[in-house]
mmCIF file of C-alpha atoms and ligand atoms in Angstrom:
data_model
loop_
_atom_site.group_PDB
_atom_site.id
_atom_site.type_symbol
_atom_site.label_atom_id
_atom_site.label_comp_id
_atom_site.label_asym_id
_atom_site.label_seq_id
_atom_site.Cartn_x
_atom_site.Cartn_y
_atom_site.Cartn_z
ATOM 1 C CA MET A 1 -168.816 30.769 -16.597
ATOM 2 C CA THR A 2 -170.728 33.863 -15.607
ATOM 3 C CA THR A 3 -172.909 35.792 -18.011
ATOM 4 C CA ALA A 4 -170.476 38.687 -17.942
ATOM 5 C CA GLN A 5 -167.645 36.409 -19.025
ATOM 6 C CA MET A 6 -169.744 35.009 -21.840
ATOM 7 C CA ASP A 7 -170.511 38.490 -23.116
ATOM 8 C CA THR A 8 -166.852 39.330 -23.442
ATOM 9 C CA SER A 9 -165.778 36.004 -24.910
ATOM 10 C CA PRO A 10 -163.735 36.492 -28.089
ATOM 11 C CA VAL A 11 -166.318 34.868 -30.328
ATOM 12 C CA SER A 12 -169.186 37.114 -29.286
ATOM 13 C CA THR A 13 -167.098 40.263 -29.689
ATOM 14 C CA LEU A 14 -165.205 39.244 -32.802
ATOM 15 C CA SER A 15 -167.390 41.207 -35.186
ATOM 16 C CA GLU A 16 -166.809 44.317 -33.097
ATOM 17 C CA LEU A 17 -163.025 44.164 -33.372
ATOM 18 C CA ARG A 18 -161.439 47.000 -35.302
ATOM 19 C CA THR A 19 -157.909 47.972 -36.156
ATOM 20 C CA ASP A 20 -156.516 51.218 -34.753
ATOM 21 C CA SER A 21 -157.053 54.109 -37.158
ATOM 22 C CA ASP A 22 -154.583 56.490 -35.475
ATOM 23 C CA ARG A 23 -151.874 53.867 -35.226
ATOM 24 C CA LEU A 24 -152.292 52.998 -38.930
ATOM 25 C CA TRP A 25 -152.134 56.660 -39.923
ATOM 26 C CA GLN A 26 -149.098 57.255 -37.692
ATOM 27 C CA SER A 27 -147.150 54.387 -39.233
ATOM 28 C CA LEU A 28 -147.988 55.645 -42.736
ATOM 29 C CA MET A 29 -146.818 59.154 -41.862
ATOM 30 C CA THR A 30 -143.623 57.904 -40.189
ATOM 31 C CA LEU A 31 -142.793 55.756 -43.217
ATOM 32 C CA ALA A 32 -143.504 58.716 -45.519
ATOM 33 C CA GLU A 33 -140.755 60.746 -43.802
ATOM 34 C CA LEU A 34 -138.179 58.500 -45.479
ATOM 35 C CA GLY A 35 -137.731 60.160 -48.861
ATOM 36 C CA ALA A 36 -140.266 62.918 -48.216
ATOM 37 C CA THR A 37 -140.385 65.506 -51.021
ATOM 38 C CA PRO A 38 -141.111 69.236 -50.596
ATOM 39 C CA LYS A 39 -144.462 68.852 -52.353
ATOM 40 C CA GLY A 40 -145.693 66.288 -49.830
ATOM 41 C CA GLY A 41 -144.850 63.164 -51.774
ATOM 42 C CA VAL A 42 -142.204 60.480 -51.419
ATOM 43 C CA ASN A 43 -139.192 59.623 -53.578
ATOM 44 C CA ARG A 44 -137.955 56.283 -52.263
ATOM 45 C CA GLN A 45 -136.906 54.202 -55.208
ATOM 46 C CA ALA A 46 -136.178 50.510 -55.015
ATOM 47 C CA LEU A 47 -132.957 49.311 -53.350
ATOM 48 C CA THR A 48 -131.697 52.785 -52.472
ATOM 49 C CA GLU A 49 -130.397 53.865 -49.064
ATOM 50 C CA LEU A 50 -133.880 55.260 -48.321
ATOM 51 C CA ASP A 51 -135.441 51.928 -49.260
ATOM 52 C CA ARG A 52 -133.001 50.283 -46.801
ATOM 53 C CA GLN A 53 -134.150 52.617 -44.034
ATOM 54 C CA ALA A 54 -137.812 51.861 -44.781
ATOM 55 C CA ARG A 55 -137.115 48.119 -44.813
ATOM 56 C CA ASP A 56 -135.217 48.355 -41.507
ATOM 57 C CA LEU A 57 -138.130 50.240 -39.977
ATOM 58 C CA PHE A 58 -140.651 47.639 -41.157
ATOM 59 C CA ILE A 59 -138.535 44.805 -39.733
ATOM 60 C CA GLN A 60 -138.069 46.637 -36.443
ATOM 61 C CA TRP A 61 -141.836 47.127 -36.149
ATOM 62 C CA CYS A 62 -142.574 43.500 -37.011
ATOM 63 C CA LYS A 63 -139.972 42.143 -34.581
ATOM 64 C CA ALA A 64 -141.606 44.215 -31.858
ATOM 65 C CA GLU A 65 -144.762 42.233 -32.629
ATOM 66 C CA GLY A 66 -142.888 38.955 -32.205
ATOM 67 C CA CYS A 67 -142.679 38.086 -35.889
ATOM 68 C CA THR A 68 -140.058 35.901 -37.514
ATOM 69 C CA ILE A 69 -138.325 37.639 -40.415
ATOM 70 C CA ARG A 70 -137.153 35.911 -43.590
ATOM 71 C CA ILE A 71 -135.541 37.549 -46.624
ATOM 72 C CA ASP A 72 -135.163 35.841 -49.981
ATOM 73 C CA ALA A 73 -132.584 36.260 -52.752
ATOM 74 C CA ILE A 74 -134.400 39.158 -54.467
ATOM 75 C CA GLY A 75 -134.857 40.992 -51.160
ATOM 76 C CA ASN A 76 -138.521 40.244 -50.485
ATOM 77 C CA ILE A 77 -139.195 40.448 -46.734
ATOM 78 C CA PHE A 78 -141.586 37.964 -45.088
ATOM 79 C CA ALA A 79 -142.702 38.753 -41.517
ATOM 80 C CA ARG A 80 -144.556 35.816 -40.009
ATOM 81 C CA ARG A 81 -146.744 35.599 -36.912
ATOM 82 C CA ALA A 82 -146.901 31.924 -36.016
ATOM 83 C CA GLY A 83 -150.175 30.031 -35.989
ATOM 84 C CA THR A 84 -151.011 27.272 -33.513
ATOM 85 C CA ASP A 85 -150.651 24.608 -36.210
ATOM 86 C CA PRO A 86 -147.137 24.631 -37.705
ATOM 87 C CA ASP A 87 -148.342 22.770 -40.811
ATOM 88 C CA ALA A 88 -151.303 25.042 -41.534
ATOM 89 C CA PRO A 89 -151.251 27.105 -44.755
ATOM 90 C CA ALA A 90 -150.279 30.770 -44.424
ATOM 91 C CA VAL A 91 -152.717 33.638 -44.704
ATOM 92 C CA MET A 92 -150.702 36.426 -46.249
ATOM 93 C CA THR A 93 -150.917 40.074 -47.101
ATOM 94 C CA GLY A 94 -148.470 42.603 -48.444
ATOM 95 C CA SER A 95 -147.529 45.148 -51.035
ATOM 96 C CA HIS A 96 -144.508 47.366 -51.685
ATOM 97 C CA ILE A 97 -142.705 50.301 -50.067
ATOM 98 C CA ASP A 98 -140.663 51.455 -53.061
ATOM 99 C CA THR A 99 -142.071 54.500 -54.846
ATOM 100 C CA GLN A 100 -141.940 56.338 -58.136
ATOM 101 C CA PRO A 101 -139.618 59.411 -58.236
ATOM 102 C CA THR A 102 -142.768 61.513 -57.887
ATOM 103 C CA GLY A 103 -144.553 59.011 -55.670
ATOM 104 C CA GLY A 104 -147.103 59.513 -52.935
ATOM 105 C CA LYS A 105 -147.441 58.318 -49.348
ATOM 106 C CA PHE A 106 -149.978 55.571 -49.970
ATOM 107 C CA ASP A 107 -149.319 53.588 -53.158
ATOM 108 C CA GLY A 108 -148.013 50.250 -51.869
ATOM 109 C CA CYS A 109 -147.231 51.639 -48.421
ATOM 110 C CA PHE A 110 -150.877 51.402 -47.407
ATOM 111 C CA GLY A 111 -150.900 47.658 -48.164
ATOM 112 C CA VAL A 112 -147.795 47.036 -46.061
ATOM 113 C CA MET A 113 -148.805 49.298 -43.173
ATOM 114 C CA ALA A 114 -152.324 47.802 -43.178
ATOM 115 C CA GLY A 115 -150.684 44.366 -42.868
ATOM 116 C CA LEU A 116 -148.567 45.619 -39.960
ATOM 117 C CA GLU A 117 -151.701 47.046 -38.343
ATOM 118 C CA VAL A 118 -153.352 43.607 -38.652
ATOM 119 C CA LEU A 119 -150.381 42.054 -36.806
ATOM 120 C CA ARG A 120 -150.591 44.707 -34.095
ATOM 121 C CA SER A 121 -154.359 44.263 -33.745
ATOM 122 C CA LEU A 122 -154.022 40.475 -33.477
ATOM 123 C CA ASN A 123 -151.524 40.936 -30.648
ATOM 124 C CA GLN A 124 -153.475 43.703 -28.972
ATOM 125 C CA HIS A 125 -156.603 41.556 -28.830
ATOM 126 C CA ASP A 126 -154.576 38.437 -28.030
ATOM 127 C CA ILE A 127 -156.057 36.500 -30.934
ATOM 128 C CA LYS A 128 -154.573 33.135 -31.791
ATOM 129 C CA THR A 129 -155.040 31.723 -35.264
ATOM 130 C CA ARG A 130 -154.500 28.203 -36.509
ATOM 131 C CA CYS A 131 -152.835 29.482 -39.687
ATOM 132 C CA PRO A 132 -149.738 31.638 -39.616
ATOM 133 C CA VAL A 133 -150.319 35.254 -40.643
ATOM 134 C CA GLU A 134 -147.625 36.753 -42.817
ATOM 135 C CA VAL A 135 -146.916 40.254 -44.125
ATOM 136 C CA VAL A 136 -144.704 40.643 -47.193
ATOM 137 C CA VAL A 137 -142.755 43.576 -48.581
ATOM 138 C CA TRP A 138 -142.182 42.869 -52.266
ATOM 139 C CA THR A 139 -139.012 44.257 -53.853
ATOM 140 C CA ASN A 140 -139.213 46.825 -56.653
ATOM 141 C CA GLU A 141 -142.891 46.827 -57.524
ATOM 142 C CA GLU A 142 -142.676 50.149 -59.322
ATOM 143 C CA GLY A 143 -140.032 49.147 -61.850
ATOM 144 C CA CYS A 144 -138.776 52.713 -62.288
ATOM 145 C CA ARG A 145 -135.151 52.194 -61.161
ATOM 146 C CA PHE A 146 -134.910 48.593 -62.383
ATOM 147 C CA ALA A 147 -137.253 47.182 -65.045
ATOM 148 C CA PRO A 148 -139.586 45.392 -65.022
ATOM 149 C CA CYS A 149 -142.209 46.258 -62.430
ATOM 150 C CA MET A 150 -143.394 43.688 -59.854
ATOM 151 C CA MET A 151 -139.891 42.223 -59.779
ATOM 152 C CA GLY A 152 -139.974 40.679 -56.296
ATOM 153 C CA SER A 153 -143.371 39.033 -56.583
ATOM 154 C CA GLY A 154 -142.473 37.967 -60.135
ATOM 155 C CA VAL A 155 -139.395 36.113 -58.913
ATOM 156 C CA HIS A 156 -141.140 34.579 -55.895
ATOM 157 C CA THR A 157 -143.957 33.230 -58.052
ATOM 158 C CA GLY A 158 -141.647 31.971 -60.791
ATOM 159 C CA GLN A 159 -142.967 34.436 -63.379
ATOM 160 C CA LEU A 160 -139.564 36.144 -63.643
ATOM 161 C CA SER A 161 -136.086 34.615 -63.499
ATOM 162 C CA LEU A 162 -134.032 35.433 -60.385
ATOM 163 C CA HIS A 163 -130.830 35.281 -62.385
ATOM 164 C CA GLU A 164 -132.079 37.732 -65.025
ATOM 165 C CA MET A 165 -133.606 40.090 -62.477
ATOM 166 C CA LEU A 166 -130.390 40.320 -60.424
ATOM 167 C CA ALA A 167 -128.608 41.382 -63.628
ATOM 168 C CA GLN A 168 -131.042 44.192 -64.478
ATOM 169 C CA LYS A 169 -129.253 47.544 -64.494
ATOM 170 C CA ASP A 170 -130.349 51.021 -63.487
ATOM 171 C CA THR A 171 -129.359 54.044 -65.595
ATOM 172 C CA ASP A 172 -126.001 54.265 -63.739
ATOM 173 C CA GLY A 173 -125.161 50.687 -64.685
ATOM 174 C CA VAL A 174 -125.690 49.311 -61.151
ATOM 175 C CA THR A 175 -127.298 45.874 -61.192
ATOM 176 C CA ALA A 176 -130.192 44.947 -58.928
ATOM 177 C CA GLY A 177 -127.920 42.319 -57.357
ATOM 178 C CA GLU A 178 -125.259 44.928 -56.546
ATOM 179 C CA ALA A 179 -127.913 47.269 -55.179
ATOM 180 C CA LEU A 180 -129.262 44.486 -52.940
ATOM 181 C CA ASP A 181 -125.758 43.829 -51.627
ATOM 182 C CA ALA A 182 -125.149 47.532 -51.077
ATOM 183 C CA ILE A 183 -128.148 47.826 -48.764
ATOM 184 C CA GLY A 184 -127.650 44.396 -47.184
ATOM 185 C CA TYR A 185 -130.889 42.906 -48.449
ATOM 186 C CA ARG A 186 -129.773 40.011 -50.633
ATOM 187 C CA GLY A 187 -131.237 37.317 -48.401
ATOM 188 C CA SER A 188 -130.652 33.592 -48.386
ATOM 189 C CA ASP A 189 -133.951 32.270 -47.080
ATOM 190 C CA GLU A 190 -135.729 29.800 -49.327
ATOM 191 C CA ILE A 191 -139.410 30.681 -49.196
ATOM 192 C CA PRO A 192 -141.658 27.849 -50.380
ATOM 193 C CA ARG A 193 -144.362 28.890 -52.831
ATOM 194 C CA GLU A 194 -146.757 26.257 -51.570
ATOM 195 C CA ASN A 195 -149.014 26.116 -48.553
ATOM 196 C CA VAL A 196 -150.693 29.499 -48.918
ATOM 197 C CA ARG A 197 -154.407 29.650 -48.169
ATOM 198 C CA ALA A 198 -154.920 33.264 -49.176
ATOM 199 C CA PHE A 199 -152.963 36.328 -50.209
ATOM 200 C CA PHE A 200 -154.663 39.704 -49.794
ATOM 201 C CA GLU A 201 -153.376 43.082 -50.940
ATOM 202 C CA SER A 202 -155.018 46.292 -49.856
ATOM 203 C CA HIS A 203 -154.242 49.235 -52.092
ATOM 204 C CA ILE A 204 -155.480 52.672 -53.035
ATOM 205 C CA GLU A 205 -157.605 52.400 -56.171
ATOM 206 C CA GLN A 206 -155.401 54.654 -58.334
ATOM 207 C CA GLY A 207 -158.529 55.321 -60.376
ATOM 208 C CA PRO A 208 -161.668 57.439 -60.004
ATOM 209 C CA ILE A 209 -164.490 54.884 -59.694
ATOM 210 C CA LEU A 210 -164.900 54.527 -55.901
ATOM 211 C CA GLU A 211 -164.758 58.275 -55.348
ATOM 212 C CA ASP A 212 -167.190 58.853 -58.193
ATOM 213 C CA GLU A 213 -169.610 56.263 -56.786
ATOM 214 C CA GLU A 214 -169.089 57.544 -53.216
ATOM 215 C CA THR A 215 -168.167 54.017 -52.164
ATOM 216 C CA THR A 216 -165.627 53.064 -49.497
ATOM 217 C CA ILE A 217 -164.482 49.577 -50.489
ATOM 218 C CA GLY A 218 -163.688 48.086 -53.879
ATOM 219 C CA VAL A 219 -164.012 44.300 -53.882
ATOM 220 C CA VAL A 220 -161.473 43.501 -56.569
ATOM 221 C CA MET A 221 -162.675 40.689 -58.828
ATOM 222 C CA GLY A 222 -159.556 40.477 -60.928
ATOM 223 C CA ALA A 223 -157.247 42.448 -63.127
ATOM 224 C CA LEU A 224 -157.349 43.417 -66.749
ATOM 225 C CA GLY A 225 -155.139 41.460 -69.104
ATOM 226 C CA GLN A 226 -152.701 43.574 -71.111
ATOM 227 C CA ARG A 227 -151.273 43.292 -74.611
ATOM 228 C CA TRP A 228 -148.648 45.865 -75.554
ATOM 229 C CA PHE A 229 -147.233 46.554 -79.011
ATOM 230 C CA ASP A 230 -144.657 48.716 -80.737
ATOM 231 C CA LEU A 231 -145.818 49.792 -84.178
ATOM 232 C CA SER A 232 -143.652 51.366 -86.804
ATOM 233 C CA LEU A 233 -145.202 52.764 -89.981
ATOM 234 C CA THR A 234 -143.004 53.677 -92.921
ATOM 235 C CA GLY A 235 -144.138 55.822 -95.830
ATOM 236 C CA GLN A 236 -142.157 58.401 -97.726
ATOM 237 C CA GLU A 237 -140.959 61.876 -96.827
ATOM 238 C CA ALA A 238 -141.937 64.446 -99.434
ATOM 239 C CA HIS A 239 -142.423 68.198 -99.752
ATOM 240 C CA ALA A 240 -145.664 69.403 -98.189
ATOM 241 C CA GLY A 241 -146.360 71.778 -101.096
ATOM 242 C CA PRO A 242 -145.691 70.123 -104.435
ATOM 243 C CA THR A 243 -146.945 66.640 -103.438
ATOM 244 C CA PRO A 244 -150.668 66.279 -104.204
ATOM 245 C CA MET A 245 -152.867 64.628 -101.595
ATOM 246 C CA SER A 246 -153.551 61.575 -103.760
ATOM 247 C CA LEU A 247 -149.872 60.696 -104.177
ATOM 248 C CA ARG A 248 -148.742 60.802 -100.549
ATOM 249 C CA GLN A 249 -147.453 58.011 -98.320
ATOM 250 C CA ASP A 250 -148.129 59.841 -95.081
ATOM 251 C CA ALA A 251 -147.128 57.716 -92.089
ATOM 252 C CA MET A 252 -148.622 60.246 -89.670
ATOM 253 C CA LEU A 253 -152.025 60.036 -91.313
ATOM 254 C CA GLY A 254 -151.897 56.253 -90.911
ATOM 255 C CA ALA A 255 -150.863 56.627 -87.270
ATOM 256 C CA ALA A 256 -153.736 59.023 -86.626
ATOM 257 C CA GLU A 257 -156.297 56.656 -88.137
ATOM 258 C CA ILE A 258 -154.911 53.757 -86.123
ATOM 259 C CA THR A 259 -155.025 55.847 -82.926
ATOM 260 C CA VAL A 260 -158.704 56.616 -83.486
ATOM 261 C CA ALA A 261 -159.342 52.939 -84.226
ATOM 262 C CA VAL A 262 -157.595 51.850 -80.970
ATOM 263 C CA ASN A 263 -159.989 54.100 -79.082
ATOM 264 C CA ARG A 264 -162.998 52.711 -80.981
ATOM 265 C CA ILE A 265 -161.947 49.080 -80.428
ATOM 266 C CA ALA A 266 -161.698 49.665 -76.659
ATOM 267 C CA ILE A 267 -165.121 51.351 -76.533
ATOM 268 C CA GLU A 268 -166.672 48.487 -78.499
ATOM 269 C CA HIS A 269 -165.354 46.119 -75.823
ATOM 270 C CA ALA A 270 -166.975 47.994 -72.930
ATOM 271 C CA PRO A 271 -167.092 47.986 -69.981
ATOM 272 C CA HIS A 272 -163.591 46.570 -69.472
ATOM 273 C CA GLY A 273 -161.904 47.366 -72.791
ATOM 274 C CA ARG A 274 -159.065 49.905 -72.713
ATOM 275 C CA GLY A 275 -156.996 51.179 -75.612
ATOM 276 C CA THR A 276 -154.189 53.713 -75.436
ATOM 277 C CA VAL A 277 -151.581 55.125 -77.777
ATOM 278 C CA GLY A 278 -149.130 56.685 -75.337
ATOM 279 C CA VAL A 279 -146.056 57.378 -77.430
ATOM 280 C CA MET A 280 -145.729 58.678 -80.974
ATOM 281 C CA GLN A 281 -142.457 59.697 -82.579
ATOM 282 C CA VAL A 282 -142.822 61.421 -85.933
ATOM 283 C CA HIS A 283 -139.956 61.554 -88.443
ATOM 284 C CA PRO A 284 -138.473 63.741 -89.682
ATOM 285 C CA GLY A 285 -140.555 66.153 -87.601
ATOM 286 C CA SER A 286 -140.492 69.123 -89.909
ATOM 287 C CA ARG A 287 -143.557 71.278 -90.474
ATOM 288 C CA ASN A 288 -143.292 71.243 -94.264
ATOM 289 C CA VAL A 289 -142.312 67.599 -94.787
ATOM 290 C CA ILE A 290 -144.844 64.779 -95.086
ATOM 291 C CA PRO A 291 -143.906 62.372 -92.245
ATOM 292 C CA GLY A 292 -142.113 59.341 -93.642
ATOM 293 C CA GLN A 293 -142.055 57.333 -90.458
ATOM 294 C CA VAL A 294 -143.954 57.042 -87.185
ATOM 295 C CA ASN A 295 -143.014 54.840 -84.233
ATOM 296 C CA MET A 296 -145.825 54.420 -81.736
ATOM 297 C CA THR A 297 -146.956 52.260 -78.812
ATOM 298 C CA ILE A 298 -150.325 50.573 -78.372
ATOM 299 C CA ASP A 299 -151.674 49.307 -75.029
ATOM 300 C CA LEU A 300 -154.824 47.140 -75.112
ATOM 301 C CA ARG A 301 -156.528 45.801 -71.978
ATOM 302 C CA SER A 302 -159.586 43.771 -71.124
ATOM 303 C CA LEU A 303 -160.894 41.446 -68.431
ATOM 304 C CA GLU A 304 -161.937 38.500 -70.574
ATOM 305 C CA PRO A 305 -159.347 36.530 -72.559
ATOM 306 C CA HIS A 306 -161.657 36.191 -75.602
ATOM 307 C CA SER A 307 -162.314 39.922 -75.629
ATOM 308 C CA LEU A 308 -158.591 40.701 -75.440
ATOM 309 C CA THR A 309 -157.888 38.254 -78.271
ATOM 310 C CA ALA A 310 -160.624 39.860 -80.365
ATOM 311 C CA MET A 311 -159.239 43.339 -79.676
ATOM 312 C CA VAL A 312 -155.792 42.265 -80.852
ATOM 313 C CA ALA A 313 -157.268 40.688 -84.004
ATOM 314 C CA GLU A 314 -159.180 43.893 -84.753
ATOM 315 C CA LEU A 315 -156.042 45.957 -84.209
ATOM 316 C CA LYS A 316 -154.121 43.806 -86.699
ATOM 317 C CA GLU A 317 -156.907 44.186 -89.277
ATOM 318 C CA VAL A 318 -156.937 47.948 -88.842
ATOM 319 C CA VAL A 319 -153.147 48.233 -89.112
ATOM 320 C CA GLU A 320 -153.154 46.184 -92.330
ATOM 321 C CA ALA A 321 -156.052 48.064 -93.893
ATOM 322 C CA VAL A 322 -154.724 51.520 -93.010
ATOM 323 C CA SER A 323 -151.213 50.651 -94.173
ATOM 324 C CA GLN A 324 -152.556 49.375 -97.472
ATOM 325 C CA ARG A 325 -154.721 52.445 -98.018
ATOM 326 C CA HIS A 326 -151.823 54.850 -97.458
ATOM 327 C CA ARG A 327 -149.179 52.585 -99.021
ATOM 328 C CA LEU A 328 -147.204 52.218 -95.802
ATOM 329 C CA ALA A 329 -144.954 49.406 -94.652
ATOM 330 C CA PHE A 330 -145.629 48.365 -91.083
ATOM 331 C CA GLU A 331 -144.062 46.350 -88.302
ATOM 332 C CA LEU A 332 -146.239 45.411 -85.344
ATOM 333 C CA THR A 333 -144.158 43.924 -82.505
ATOM 334 C CA PRO A 334 -145.660 42.534 -79.280
ATOM 335 C CA THR A 335 -143.803 43.834 -76.197
ATOM 336 C CA ALA A 336 -145.875 42.581 -73.252
ATOM 337 C CA ASP A 337 -148.579 39.993 -72.685
ATOM 338 C CA PHE A 338 -150.290 39.683 -69.315
ATOM 339 C CA VAL A 339 -153.295 37.363 -69.177
ATOM 340 C CA PRO A 340 -156.393 38.632 -67.358
ATOM 341 C CA GLU A 341 -156.521 37.538 -63.734
ATOM 342 C CA HIS A 342 -159.672 36.358 -61.963
ATOM 343 C CA PHE A 343 -159.150 36.343 -58.230
ATOM 344 C CA ALA A 344 -160.039 33.264 -56.158
ATOM 345 C CA ASP A 345 -163.544 32.858 -54.754
ATOM 346 C CA ASN A 346 -162.426 32.342 -51.140
ATOM 347 C CA CYS A 347 -160.510 35.635 -51.201
ATOM 348 C CA VAL A 348 -163.100 37.684 -53.091
ATOM 349 C CA ASN A 349 -165.882 36.389 -50.831
ATOM 350 C CA ALA A 350 -163.863 37.011 -47.668
ATOM 351 C CA VAL A 351 -163.347 40.638 -48.741
ATOM 352 C CA ARG A 352 -166.971 41.176 -49.743
ATOM 353 C CA ASN A 353 -168.352 39.530 -46.590
ATOM 354 C CA ALA A 354 -166.028 41.555 -44.380
ATOM 355 C CA ALA A 355 -167.090 44.803 -46.061
ATOM 356 C CA SER A 356 -170.781 43.875 -45.667
ATOM 357 C CA GLN A 357 -170.477 42.789 -42.064
ATOM 358 C CA LEU A 358 -168.576 45.924 -41.130
ATOM 359 C CA GLY A 359 -171.260 48.043 -42.780
ATOM 360 C CA TYR A 360 -169.090 49.670 -45.435
ATOM 361 C CA SER A 361 -170.469 50.593 -48.833
ATOM 362 C CA HIS A 362 -168.752 48.405 -51.416
ATOM 363 C CA LEU A 363 -168.824 47.459 -55.051
ATOM 364 C CA ASP A 364 -167.201 44.878 -57.286
ATOM 365 C CA ILE A 365 -164.389 46.397 -59.278
ATOM 366 C CA VAL A 366 -161.495 45.285 -61.483
ATOM 367 C CA SER A 367 -157.920 46.475 -61.368
ATOM 368 C CA GLY A 368 -156.694 48.212 -64.464
ATOM 369 C CA ALA A 369 -153.116 48.327 -63.209
ATOM 370 C CA GLY A 370 -150.568 45.670 -62.335
ATOM 371 C CA HIS A 371 -150.120 44.626 -58.697
ATOM 372 C CA ASP A 372 -148.100 42.045 -56.775
ATOM 373 C CA ALA A 373 -151.359 40.249 -55.926
ATOM 374 C CA ILE A 374 -151.794 39.448 -59.614
ATOM 375 C CA PHE A 375 -148.566 37.435 -59.666
ATOM 376 C CA MET A 376 -149.497 35.831 -56.334
ATOM 377 C CA GLY A 377 -152.815 34.870 -57.923
ATOM 378 C CA ARG A 378 -150.896 32.574 -60.291
ATOM 379 C CA ILE A 379 -149.612 30.353 -57.427
ATOM 380 C CA ALA A 380 -152.167 30.812 -54.651
ATOM 381 C CA PRO A 381 -155.679 32.097 -53.990
ATOM 382 C CA ALA A 382 -155.410 35.904 -54.055
ATOM 383 C CA GLY A 383 -157.642 38.934 -53.682
ATOM 384 C CA MET A 384 -157.450 42.689 -53.324
ATOM 385 C CA ILE A 385 -159.176 45.454 -51.419
ATOM 386 C CA PHE A 386 -159.318 48.927 -52.950
ATOM 387 C CA VAL A 387 -159.981 52.162 -51.106
ATOM 388 C CA PRO A 388 -160.634 55.529 -52.772
ATOM 389 C CA CYS A 389 -157.853 58.004 -53.406
ATOM 390 C CA GLU A 390 -158.442 61.684 -54.038
ATOM 391 C CA GLY A 391 -159.245 62.388 -57.670
ATOM 392 C CA GLY A 392 -158.112 58.869 -58.524
ATOM 393 C CA ILE A 393 -154.568 60.242 -58.732
ATOM 394 C CA SER A 394 -151.401 58.327 -57.883
ATOM 395 C CA HIS A 395 -147.779 58.154 -59.041
ATOM 396 C CA ASN A 396 -147.920 61.814 -58.103
ATOM 397 C CA GLU A 397 -146.785 63.712 -55.036
ATOM 398 C CA ILE A 398 -150.309 65.023 -54.489
ATOM 399 C CA GLU A 399 -151.635 61.462 -54.093
ATOM 400 C CA ASN A 400 -153.991 61.523 -51.113
ATOM 401 C CA ALA A 401 -156.387 59.266 -49.223
ATOM 402 C CA ALA A 402 -158.715 59.877 -46.294
ATOM 403 C CA PRO A 403 -157.762 58.336 -42.922
ATOM 404 C CA LYS A 404 -161.295 56.982 -42.506
ATOM 405 C CA ASP A 405 -161.164 55.183 -45.871
ATOM 406 C CA LEU A 406 -157.738 53.729 -45.119
ATOM 407 C CA HIS A 407 -159.035 52.563 -41.748
ATOM 408 C CA ALA A 408 -162.043 50.952 -43.439
ATOM 409 C CA GLY A 409 -159.781 49.136 -45.906
ATOM 410 C CA CYS A 410 -157.578 47.958 -43.036
ATOM 411 C CA ASN A 411 -160.596 46.680 -41.092
ATOM 412 C CA VAL A 412 -161.786 44.766 -44.149
ATOM 413 C CA LEU A 413 -158.294 43.276 -44.530
ATOM 414 C CA PHE A 414 -158.267 42.339 -40.833
ATOM 415 C CA HIS A 415 -161.602 40.543 -40.985
ATOM 416 C CA ALA A 416 -160.920 38.885 -44.334
ATOM 417 C CA MET A 417 -157.664 37.511 -42.899
ATOM 418 C CA LEU A 418 -159.356 36.419 -39.662
ATOM 419 C CA ASP A 419 -161.946 34.624 -41.742
ATOM 420 C CA GLN A 420 -159.256 32.653 -43.571
ATOM 421 C CA ALA A 421 -156.818 32.142 -40.688
ATOM 422 C CA GLU A 422 -159.220 30.253 -38.345
ATOM 423 C CA ILE A 423 -159.353 31.769 -34.890
ATOM 424 C CA VAL A 424 -158.369 29.387 -32.116
ATOM 425 C CA SER A 425 -159.147 31.536 -29.116
HETATM 426 ZN ZN1 ZN B 1 -148.649 50.017 -55.882
#
């Protein structure tokens, strides 16, 4: 072997390999044409005709890269590039291409297009891996047409029942099963849950931290656990004039005190505590009647299970004390319970090492929102890569991200996957 040949051997140049920024951007922009809105966003809700077109496009692109396509019973699409060892565990990535009605071009789509760009880069550089590399499109991550969110990954990982999910209806009474049939995406492939070495999801941050810290890559350590409640407080309606302050049973006053307490509880559980009252319905809603009833929602989040448990206990204490003080009856009903997720060391380290080696600024971060990778983390080692988005805004047509940041996130994904997939030549 000559010196020149040694210099260009794959191993010596591996760290210099990059994905193609223009190609990544072009695929994102082409995908964004399907369901494009006048304000520059995308409205491509799950299992619609537009979703079918986007799925067809993804499959066409993956087939051009020589991938094998499988589709399961909830419509998840798995595009696999074979490894040299047929028994080796898969190294996977993926996200979603359905959007909110006022969605943007990047939420979910970046994760899928970054995965496609990894496939294209592997082929372009003629890289063989021992492990198969697989890109997944998860069905209905957004949950806006059919509840709940993260439907496809929930079914694949056994967190949600296939039977129940197929029966979920949209507001027109169409079931998810019927919608899958209508677009031809009710598949019959059985996808084993086992034999996955790593699942990575790259995603825009959907929050303001990376931009604020002027940092390119978020190494996602895990995701906040969530406990949701409906609270109804019942007092007594009475005339706002004749009823003295000491004799009132004002449900709104109780609701206000509880709202302030939810905020305090979250702050006391810093840095990862979150507390939000997002809905409040006041009855009877008349300016000169003391409110007799309030129905409200409470959303508590934290990264550590013991902190989340403590937050819930404090909430219950507050609700009891406030209700007693204002002579209110209360009903506190849990509506969702997601345990905190700590991502696997091999995935977190692969992301952090890739970011370091590629020279990108990075910081450890947690996800405050739900993602498909969180469900995948229940059955396999999982990790996420965040990139900044403008103003931290998403689920909005003005959602925006810089091509250079998306390219950086894609390069980190590429190298994290190479690290796990074992290069053969
Ligand atoms: Zn998303």
